[in-house]
Amino acid sequence: MPPILQDLQDVLRGFKMTLDFNKLFSAVFGIVLSLIWVLVILAFASTFKLVDLSPFELITGFLISPRLGLCSLIQVVLSAVQTVGWREYAVLVVLVLGLLTIWSVFAGSITRLAAVEFAKGEKLGTKDSIVFSVKRFWSYFWCPLTPVLGVLFFIACNVIGGLLGKIQIAGEIAVAIGFPLAILSGFLIVFIGVIGFIGFFLMYPTISAEGSDTFDAMSRAYSYVLSRPAHFLSLLISIIVCGTILTFFASFVACMVMKTTYCTVGIGMGDKFDTIRAFIAGLGSEGTSTGALGTTSMKFAALMLMLYIVLVKVVVGSIIVAFAGSASTIAYLILRKDVDGTELFDVYEEEEAVPETKENAETPGVKEEEPVPETKENAEAPGVTEEGTKKEGTKKLWGTEIKAPEEPKPEPEPEEPKADENKPSDESSDGNGSSPGKSG
């Protein structure tokens, strides 16, 4: 089988892994928090005239539009960044940092779930994956920022060199001599920026699979891209193709579901439902007001319908996000095996702490010795060291000194009674005690 077809087959496993409740839950929660964060920052920035885009425009142009709104979202973003000043940049930085904080937890959770499932065929719980990503929050947080900071550093070096060139004579000479350094800096800007951008999708899976830090994630991403560029591009193309197909398919299914729902409910509800749909469709245009709905119940129905539209879009977005996390994790594990020779099933596992109980807190048969108060008797006892333990008659078991039981002293054997020299023995006497030879 050609390598690109093999990579495509491996990436297609991400479709099945996407439809996992834990991954979808993490994606939904991350998208909801992201929307809330963006709306709050836009409301604050538009109130103080920092940006021209209001949260109402985002809601009407993207969130509650009957269409999927992906193209609408791109148009809104592009129109907002056409003329960007320092104020817009400040708001953009705050937005990016907030979104990065949110997805450092939930993207880490999704890639951790995908790594364990693909490598070991096991499924973690949402709580376990979120706890894992929270423990390594700063590693996830700094992964995308480190290449950006590197690019900004070398840009600043070139800008400072250009400012020095404004000095007459000395500045011009300095620029002429140091221009090779500016060329090197430009090369590093391109190298760090391009490789970091296309290799970014390998960084989060690295931390999730290895349990490592930002430095390891960056070094592996750059190393894998440069070591196996053809294999990397094959996997990247496979992910883009599969992701595009999934995006259009999920969007098409969502649109068909919503259109079918509109049609069937409209048949029964009649003109009332058409009035609600017309109000939602024209909400962003001038002259549209809630007065066209009439009663409070109609306004409530329109509000709930808008919430359902947002919910459907969030679900579609969560499917896309879950696939992106799963497919990027699969690509990382495949590249790791190709470059490092590490097996696919080799994934970092956290050691579970054994809860301390009464049974395992003390080793059976081993008790900690209580300190013996120093007295005159034991202070002068022979064989006792300065630490208060005897050199002899003790044993150590797992770091605890235990006194060996003293062996009982053997009892002295009873001595045989000595024969009386003045008294004749029984052998040399007869029955009446007379010696032989003297009888009769």
Coordinates of C-alpha atoms in Angstrom, one line a residue:
M1 CA 0.0 0.0 0.0
P2 CA 1.4 3.5 -0.9
P3 CA 2.5 5.5 2.2
I4 CA -0.1 8.3 1.6
L5 CA -2.9 5.7 1.5
Q6 CA -1.6 4.1 4.7
D7 CA -1.5 7.5 6.3
L8 CA -5.0 8.3 5.1
Q9 CA -6.3 5.0 6.5
D10 CA -4.7 5.7 9.9
V11 CA -6.2 9.3 9.9
L12 CA -9.6 7.9 9.1
R13 CA -9.6 6.2 12.4
G14 CA -10.0 9.7 13.8
F15 CA -13.6 9.7 12.5
K16 CA -14.5 6.8 14.8
M17 CA -12.6 8.4 17.7
T18 CA -14.4 11.7 17.2
L19 CA -17.8 10.3 18.1
D20 CA -16.8 9.9 21.8
F21 CA -18.9 11.5 24.4
N22 CA -15.9 12.6 26.5
K23 CA -14.1 14.3 23.6
L24 CA -17.4 16.0 22.4
F25 CA -18.1 17.2 25.9
S26 CA -14.7 18.8 26.3
A27 CA -15.1 20.4 22.8
V28 CA -18.6 21.7 23.6
F29 CA -17.5 23.2 26.9
G30 CA -14.4 24.8 25.3
I31 CA -16.5 26.3 22.5
V32 CA -19.1 27.7 24.9
L33 CA -16.5 29.3 27.2
S34 CA -14.8 30.7 24.1
L35 CA -18.0 32.3 22.8
I36 CA -18.7 33.8 26.2
W37 CA -15.1 35.2 26.5
V38 CA -15.3 36.7 23.0
L39 CA -18.7 38.3 23.6
V40 CA -17.6 39.8 26.9
I41 CA -14.4 41.3 25.5
L42 CA -16.2 42.7 22.5
A43 CA -18.8 44.2 24.7
F44 CA -16.2 45.8 26.9
A45 CA -14.0 47.0 23.9
S46 CA -17.0 48.4 21.9
T47 CA -18.3 50.3 25.0
F48 CA -14.9 52.1 25.3
K49 CA -14.7 52.6 21.5
L50 CA -11.6 50.4 21.2
V51 CA -13.1 48.3 18.3
D52 CA -15.9 48.9 15.8
L53 CA -17.2 45.3 16.0
S54 CA -20.0 44.9 18.6
P55 CA -21.1 41.6 20.1
F56 CA -24.5 42.1 18.6
E57 CA -23.0 42.0 15.1
L58 CA -21.3 38.8 15.9
I59 CA -24.5 37.3 17.3
T60 CA -26.7 38.3 14.4
G61 CA -24.1 37.6 11.7
F62 CA -22.9 34.3 12.9
L63 CA -24.5 32.7 15.9
I64 CA -28.2 32.9 15.2
S65 CA -28.1 32.9 11.4
P66 CA -30.1 30.1 10.0
R67 CA -27.1 29.2 7.8
L68 CA -24.1 27.5 9.3
G69 CA -22.3 30.9 9.4
L70 CA -18.8 29.7 8.7
C71 CA -18.4 31.9 5.7
S72 CA -20.2 34.7 7.6
L73 CA -17.8 34.4 10.5
I74 CA -14.8 34.7 8.1
Q75 CA -16.3 37.8 6.5
V76 CA -16.9 39.4 9.9
V77 CA -13.4 38.7 11.1
L78 CA -11.8 39.9 7.9
S79 CA -13.9 43.1 7.9
A80 CA -12.9 43.7 11.5
V81 CA -9.1 43.4 10.9
Q82 CA -8.9 45.4 7.6
T83 CA -8.0 48.5 9.5
V84 CA -6.3 47.6 12.7
G85 CA -4.7 50.1 15.0
W86 CA -2.9 49.7 18.3
R87 CA -6.2 49.6 20.2
E88 CA -7.4 46.7 18.1
Y89 CA -4.1 44.9 18.6
A90 CA -4.4 45.3 22.4
V91 CA -7.9 43.8 22.3
L92 CA -6.7 41.0 20.0
V93 CA -3.9 40.1 22.4
V94 CA -6.4 39.9 25.3
L95 CA -8.7 37.8 23.2
V96 CA -5.9 35.4 22.1
L97 CA -4.6 35.0 25.7
G98 CA -8.0 34.2 27.0
L99 CA -8.8 31.7 24.2
L100 CA -5.3 30.1 24.7
T101 CA -6.1 29.7 28.4
I102 CA -9.4 28.0 27.7
W103 CA -8.0 25.6 25.1
S104 CA -4.9 24.8 27.0
V105 CA -7.2 22.8 29.2
F106 CA -9.8 21.5 26.8
A107 CA -7.5 20.8 23.8
G108 CA -5.1 19.1 26.1
S109 CA -8.0 17.0 27.4
I110 CA -9.1 16.0 23.9
T111 CA -5.6 15.0 22.8
R112 CA -5.0 13.1 26.0
L113 CA -8.2 11.1 25.5
A114 CA -7.2 10.4 21.8
A115 CA -3.7 9.3 22.8
V116 CA -4.8 6.7 25.3
E117 CA -7.6 5.4 23.1
F118 CA -5.5 5.1 19.9
A119 CA -2.4 3.6 21.7
K120 CA -4.1 1.3 24.3
G121 CA -7.7 1.0 23.1
E122 CA -8.8 2.3 26.5
K123 CA -11.1 5.3 27.2
L124 CA -10.4 7.7 30.0
G125 CA -13.0 9.7 31.8
T126 CA -13.5 13.4 31.2
K127 CA -12.4 14.2 34.8
D128 CA -9.1 12.3 34.4
S129 CA -8.2 13.9 31.1
I130 CA -9.0 17.4 32.4
V131 CA -7.0 16.8 35.6
F132 CA -4.1 15.7 33.4
S133 CA -4.3 18.9 31.3
V134 CA -4.6 21.1 34.3
K135 CA -1.5 19.7 35.8
R136 CA 0.4 20.5 32.6
F137 CA -1.4 23.8 32.0
W138 CA 1.7 25.9 31.5
S139 CA 3.2 23.4 29.1
Y140 CA 0.2 23.6 26.9
F141 CA -0.1 27.4 27.3
W142 CA 3.5 28.2 26.2
C143 CA 3.6 25.8 23.3
P144 CA 2.0 28.2 20.7
L145 CA 3.4 31.3 22.3
T146 CA 7.1 30.3 22.3
P147 CA 7.5 30.3 18.5
V148 CA 5.6 33.6 18.3
L149 CA 7.9 35.2 20.9
G150 CA 10.9 33.9 19.0
V151 CA 9.7 35.5 15.8
L152 CA 8.9 38.8 17.7
F153 CA 12.4 38.8 19.2
F154 CA 14.2 38.6 15.9
I155 CA 11.9 41.1 14.4
A156 CA 12.8 43.5 17.2
C157 CA 16.5 42.9 16.6
N158 CA 16.1 43.9 12.9
V159 CA 14.0 47.0 13.9
I160 CA 16.6 48.1 16.4
G161 CA 19.3 47.6 13.8
G162 CA 17.3 49.8 11.4
L163 CA 16.9 52.5 14.1
L164 CA 20.6 52.6 14.6
G165 CA 21.0 53.2 10.8
K166 CA 19.3 56.6 11.3
I167 CA 22.5 57.8 13.0
Q168 CA 24.6 59.7 10.5
I169 CA 27.8 58.1 9.3
A170 CA 28.3 55.7 12.2
G171 CA 24.8 54.3 11.9
E172 CA 25.1 53.8 8.2
I173 CA 28.5 52.0 8.6
A174 CA 27.1 49.9 11.4
V175 CA 24.2 48.8 9.2
A176 CA 26.5 48.0 6.3
I177 CA 28.7 45.9 8.5
G178 CA 26.0 44.2 10.5
F179 CA 23.6 43.5 7.6
P180 CA 24.6 39.8 7.4
L181 CA 23.3 39.5 10.9
A182 CA 20.0 41.0 9.8
I183 CA 19.9 38.4 7.0
L184 CA 20.4 35.7 9.6
S185 CA 17.7 37.1 11.7
G186 CA 15.4 37.2 8.8
F187 CA 16.1 33.5 8.1
L188 CA 15.3 32.7 11.7
I189 CA 12.1 34.6 11.5
V190 CA 11.0 32.6 8.5
F191 CA 12.3 29.3 9.9
I192 CA 10.8 29.6 13.4
G193 CA 7.5 31.0 12.0
V194 CA 6.8 28.6 9.2
I195 CA 8.0 25.4 10.9
G196 CA 6.3 26.4 14.1
F197 CA 3.0 27.2 12.3
I198 CA 2.8 24.0 10.3
G199 CA 4.2 21.9 13.2
F200 CA 1.9 23.4 15.8
F201 CA -0.6 20.6 15.6
L202 CA 2.1 18.1 16.9
M203 CA 2.8 20.1 20.1
Y204 CA -0.3 19.4 22.1
P205 CA -0.3 15.6 21.3
T206 CA 3.4 15.5 22.4
I207 CA 2.5 16.7 25.9
S208 CA -0.5 14.5 26.1
A209 CA 1.3 11.3 24.9
E210 CA 4.6 11.9 26.7
G211 CA 3.6 13.9 29.8
S212 CA 6.5 16.3 29.0
D213 CA 6.9 20.0 28.9
T214 CA 7.0 22.9 26.3
F215 CA 10.6 22.4 25.3
D216 CA 10.1 18.7 24.5
A217 CA 6.9 19.5 22.5
M218 CA 8.7 22.1 20.4
S219 CA 11.8 20.1 19.9
R220 CA 9.9 17.0 18.7
A221 CA 7.6 19.1 16.4
Y222 CA 10.5 20.8 14.7
S223 CA 12.5 17.5 14.6
Y224 CA 9.7 15.5 13.1
V225 CA 8.9 18.1 10.4
L226 CA 12.6 18.4 9.4
S227 CA 13.5 14.7 9.7
R228 CA 10.5 13.3 7.7
P229 CA 9.1 16.2 5.6
A230 CA 7.5 13.9 3.1
H231 CA 5.8 11.8 5.7
F232 CA 4.8 14.9 7.6
L233 CA 3.2 16.5 4.5
S234 CA 1.4 13.2 3.7
L235 CA -0.2 13.2 7.2
L236 CA -1.0 16.9 7.0
I237 CA -2.7 16.6 3.7
S238 CA -4.6 13.6 4.9
I239 CA -5.8 15.5 7.9
I240 CA -6.8 18.6 5.8
V241 CA -8.7 16.4 3.3
C242 CA -10.5 14.4 6.0
G243 CA -11.3 17.5 8.0
T244 CA -12.7 19.3 5.1
I245 CA -14.9 16.4 4.2
L246 CA -16.1 16.0 7.8
T247 CA -16.8 19.8 8.0
F248 CA -19.0 19.9 4.9
F249 CA -20.7 16.6 5.8
A250 CA -21.5 17.7 9.4
S251 CA -22.7 21.1 8.1
F252 CA -24.8 19.6 5.4
V253 CA -26.5 17.2 7.9
A254 CA -27.1 20.0 10.3
C255 CA -28.7 22.2 7.6
M256 CA -30.9 19.4 6.4
V257 CA -32.0 18.7 10.0
M258 CA -32.8 22.3 10.6
K259 CA -34.6 22.8 7.2
T260 CA -36.7 19.6 7.8
T261 CA -37.6 20.8 11.3
Y262 CA -38.6 24.3 10.0
C263 CA -40.7 22.8 7.3
T264 CA -42.5 20.2 9.4
V265 CA -43.1 22.6 12.4
G266 CA -44.2 25.4 10.0
I267 CA -46.8 23.1 8.4
G268 CA -48.5 22.8 11.8
M269 CA -47.9 26.2 13.3
G270 CA -48.6 28.2 10.1
D271 CA -48.1 31.9 9.9
K272 CA -46.8 32.2 13.5
F273 CA -43.8 30.2 12.8
D274 CA -43.1 32.1 9.5
T275 CA -43.3 35.3 11.6
I276 CA -40.7 34.0 14.0
R277 CA -38.4 32.9 11.2
A278 CA -38.7 36.2 9.4
F279 CA -37.8 38.0 12.7
I280 CA -34.7 35.9 13.2
A281 CA -33.6 36.2 9.6
G282 CA -34.0 40.1 9.6
L283 CA -32.6 40.6 13.1
G284 CA -29.4 42.2 11.9
S285 CA -31.1 44.6 9.4
E286 CA -32.6 48.0 10.2
G287 CA -36.2 48.4 11.2
T288 CA -36.5 45.0 12.8
S289 CA -37.9 45.1 16.3
T290 CA -39.5 42.7 18.8
G291 CA -42.8 44.5 18.3
A292 CA -43.3 42.4 15.1
L293 CA -43.7 39.3 17.3
G294 CA -46.6 40.7 19.3
T295 CA -47.2 38.7 22.4
T296 CA -44.6 37.7 25.1
S297 CA -45.1 34.0 24.2
M298 CA -44.0 34.7 20.6
K299 CA -40.9 36.5 21.9
F300 CA -40.1 33.6 24.2
A301 CA -40.5 31.2 21.3
A302 CA -38.2 33.3 19.1
L303 CA -35.6 33.4 21.9
M304 CA -35.6 29.7 22.4
L305 CA -35.4 29.0 18.7
M306 CA -32.3 31.2 18.5
L307 CA -30.7 29.3 21.4
Y308 CA -31.4 26.0 19.6
I309 CA -29.7 27.3 16.4
V310 CA -26.7 28.3 18.5
L311 CA -26.7 24.8 20.1
V312 CA -26.7 23.0 16.8
K313 CA -23.8 25.1 15.6
V314 CA -21.9 24.4 18.8
V315 CA -22.4 20.7 18.3
V316 CA -21.1 20.9 14.7
G317 CA -18.1 22.8 15.9
S318 CA -17.4 20.3 18.6
I319 CA -17.3 17.5 16.1
I320 CA -14.8 19.3 14.0
V321 CA -12.6 20.2 17.1
A322 CA -12.7 16.6 18.4
F323 CA -11.6 15.3 15.0
A324 CA -8.8 17.8 14.8
G325 CA -7.5 16.7 18.2
S326 CA -7.9 13.0 17.4
A327 CA -6.3 13.2 14.0
S328 CA -3.3 15.3 15.1
T329 CA -2.7 12.8 18.0
I330 CA -2.7 9.9 15.5
A331 CA -0.3 11.8 13.2
Y332 CA 2.1 12.5 16.1
L333 CA 2.2 8.8 17.2
I334 CA 2.8 7.6 13.7
L335 CA 5.6 10.2 13.1
R336 CA 7.1 9.3 16.5
K337 CA 7.3 5.6 15.5
D338 CA 8.9 6.6 12.1
V339 CA 11.5 8.9 13.6
D340 CA 12.2 7.5 17.1
G341 CA 11.1 3.9 16.6
T342 CA 8.8 4.2 19.6
E343 CA 5.9 1.8 19.5
L344 CA 2.4 3.2 19.1
F345 CA 1.2 1.7 22.4
D346 CA 3.9 3.5 24.4
V347 CA 2.0 6.3 26.1
Y348 CA 2.8 8.1 29.4
E349 CA 0.7 6.8 32.3
E350 CA 0.5 8.6 35.6
E351 CA 1.3 6.6 38.7
E352 CA -1.7 6.2 40.9
A353 CA -1.0 7.2 44.5
V354 CA -1.8 4.4 47.0
P355 CA -4.0 5.8 49.7
E356 CA -2.5 5.4 53.1
T357 CA -4.5 3.2 55.4
K358 CA -4.0 1.7 58.8
E359 CA -3.0 -1.6 57.3
N360 CA -0.2 -0.3 55.0
A361 CA 0.8 2.6 57.1
E362 CA 2.7 0.2 59.5
T363 CA 4.5 -2.8 58.3
P364 CA 3.2 -5.9 60.0
G365 CA 5.5 -6.9 62.8
V366 CA 7.5 -3.7 62.7
K367 CA 7.0 -0.9 65.2
E368 CA 8.8 2.3 65.4
E369 CA 11.0 2.4 68.5
E370 CA 10.1 5.0 71.0
P371 CA 12.9 7.2 72.2
V372 CA 14.3 5.9 75.5
P373 CA 14.9 8.6 78.0
E374 CA 18.5 9.0 78.9
T375 CA 19.3 7.8 82.4
K376 CA 22.4 7.0 84.3
E377 CA 22.1 3.3 83.7
N378 CA 21.6 3.4 79.9
A379 CA 24.0 6.4 79.4
E380 CA 26.9 4.3 80.8
A381 CA 25.8 1.1 79.1
P382 CA 28.6 -0.5 77.1
G383 CA 28.1 -0.9 73.3
V384 CA 25.7 2.1 73.0
T385 CA 26.5 4.7 70.3
E386 CA 26.0 8.4 70.4
E387 CA 22.8 8.0 68.3
G388 CA 21.3 6.0 71.1
T389 CA 21.3 2.6 69.3
K390 CA 23.3 -0.4 70.3
K391 CA 25.9 -1.7 67.9
E392 CA 25.2 -5.3 68.9
G393 CA 22.0 -7.0 69.4
T394 CA 20.1 -4.9 66.8
K395 CA 18.9 -5.5 63.3
K396 CA 17.6 -3.2 60.6
L397 CA 14.4 -3.9 58.7
W398 CA 13.3 -1.3 56.1
G399 CA 15.2 1.5 58.0
T400 CA 13.7 0.6 61.4
E401 CA 16.0 -0.8 64.1
I402 CA 14.6 -3.8 65.9
K403 CA 16.2 -5.4 68.9
A404 CA 16.8 -9.0 68.5
P405 CA 15.5 -11.2 71.3
E406 CA 18.2 -12.2 73.7
E407 CA 19.1 -15.8 73.6
P408 CA 18.4 -17.6 76.9
K409 CA 21.5 -18.5 78.8
P410 CA 22.1 -22.2 79.1
E411 CA 21.5 -23.6 82.5
P412 CA 24.6 -25.2 84.1
E413 CA 24.6 -29.0 84.1
P414 CA 24.4 -30.5 87.5
E415 CA 27.9 -31.8 88.7
E416 CA 28.2 -35.5 89.6
P417 CA 28.6 -36.1 93.3
K418 CA 32.2 -36.9 94.3
A419 CA 32.8 -40.3 96.0
D420 CA 33.8 -40.2 99.7
E421 CA 37.3 -41.4 100.0
N422 CA 36.9 -42.6 103.6
K423 CA 33.8 -44.5 102.7
P424 CA 34.3 -47.8 100.9
S425 CA 32.5 -48.1 97.6
D426 CA 29.6 -50.5 97.1
E427 CA 31.7 -52.6 94.6
S428 CA 34.4 -53.3 97.2
S429 CA 32.0 -54.2 100.0
D430 CA 29.7 -57.0 100.6
G431 CA 26.3 -56.9 102.0
N432 CA 27.3 -56.1 105.6
G433 CA 29.9 -53.7 104.7
S434 CA 32.9 -55.9 105.5
S435 CA 35.8 -56.0 103.2
P436 CA 36.7 -59.3 101.5
G437 CA 39.4 -61.3 103.2
K438 CA 38.2 -60.3 106.6
S439 CA 35.1 -62.4 106.7
G440 CA 34.9 -65.6 108.6

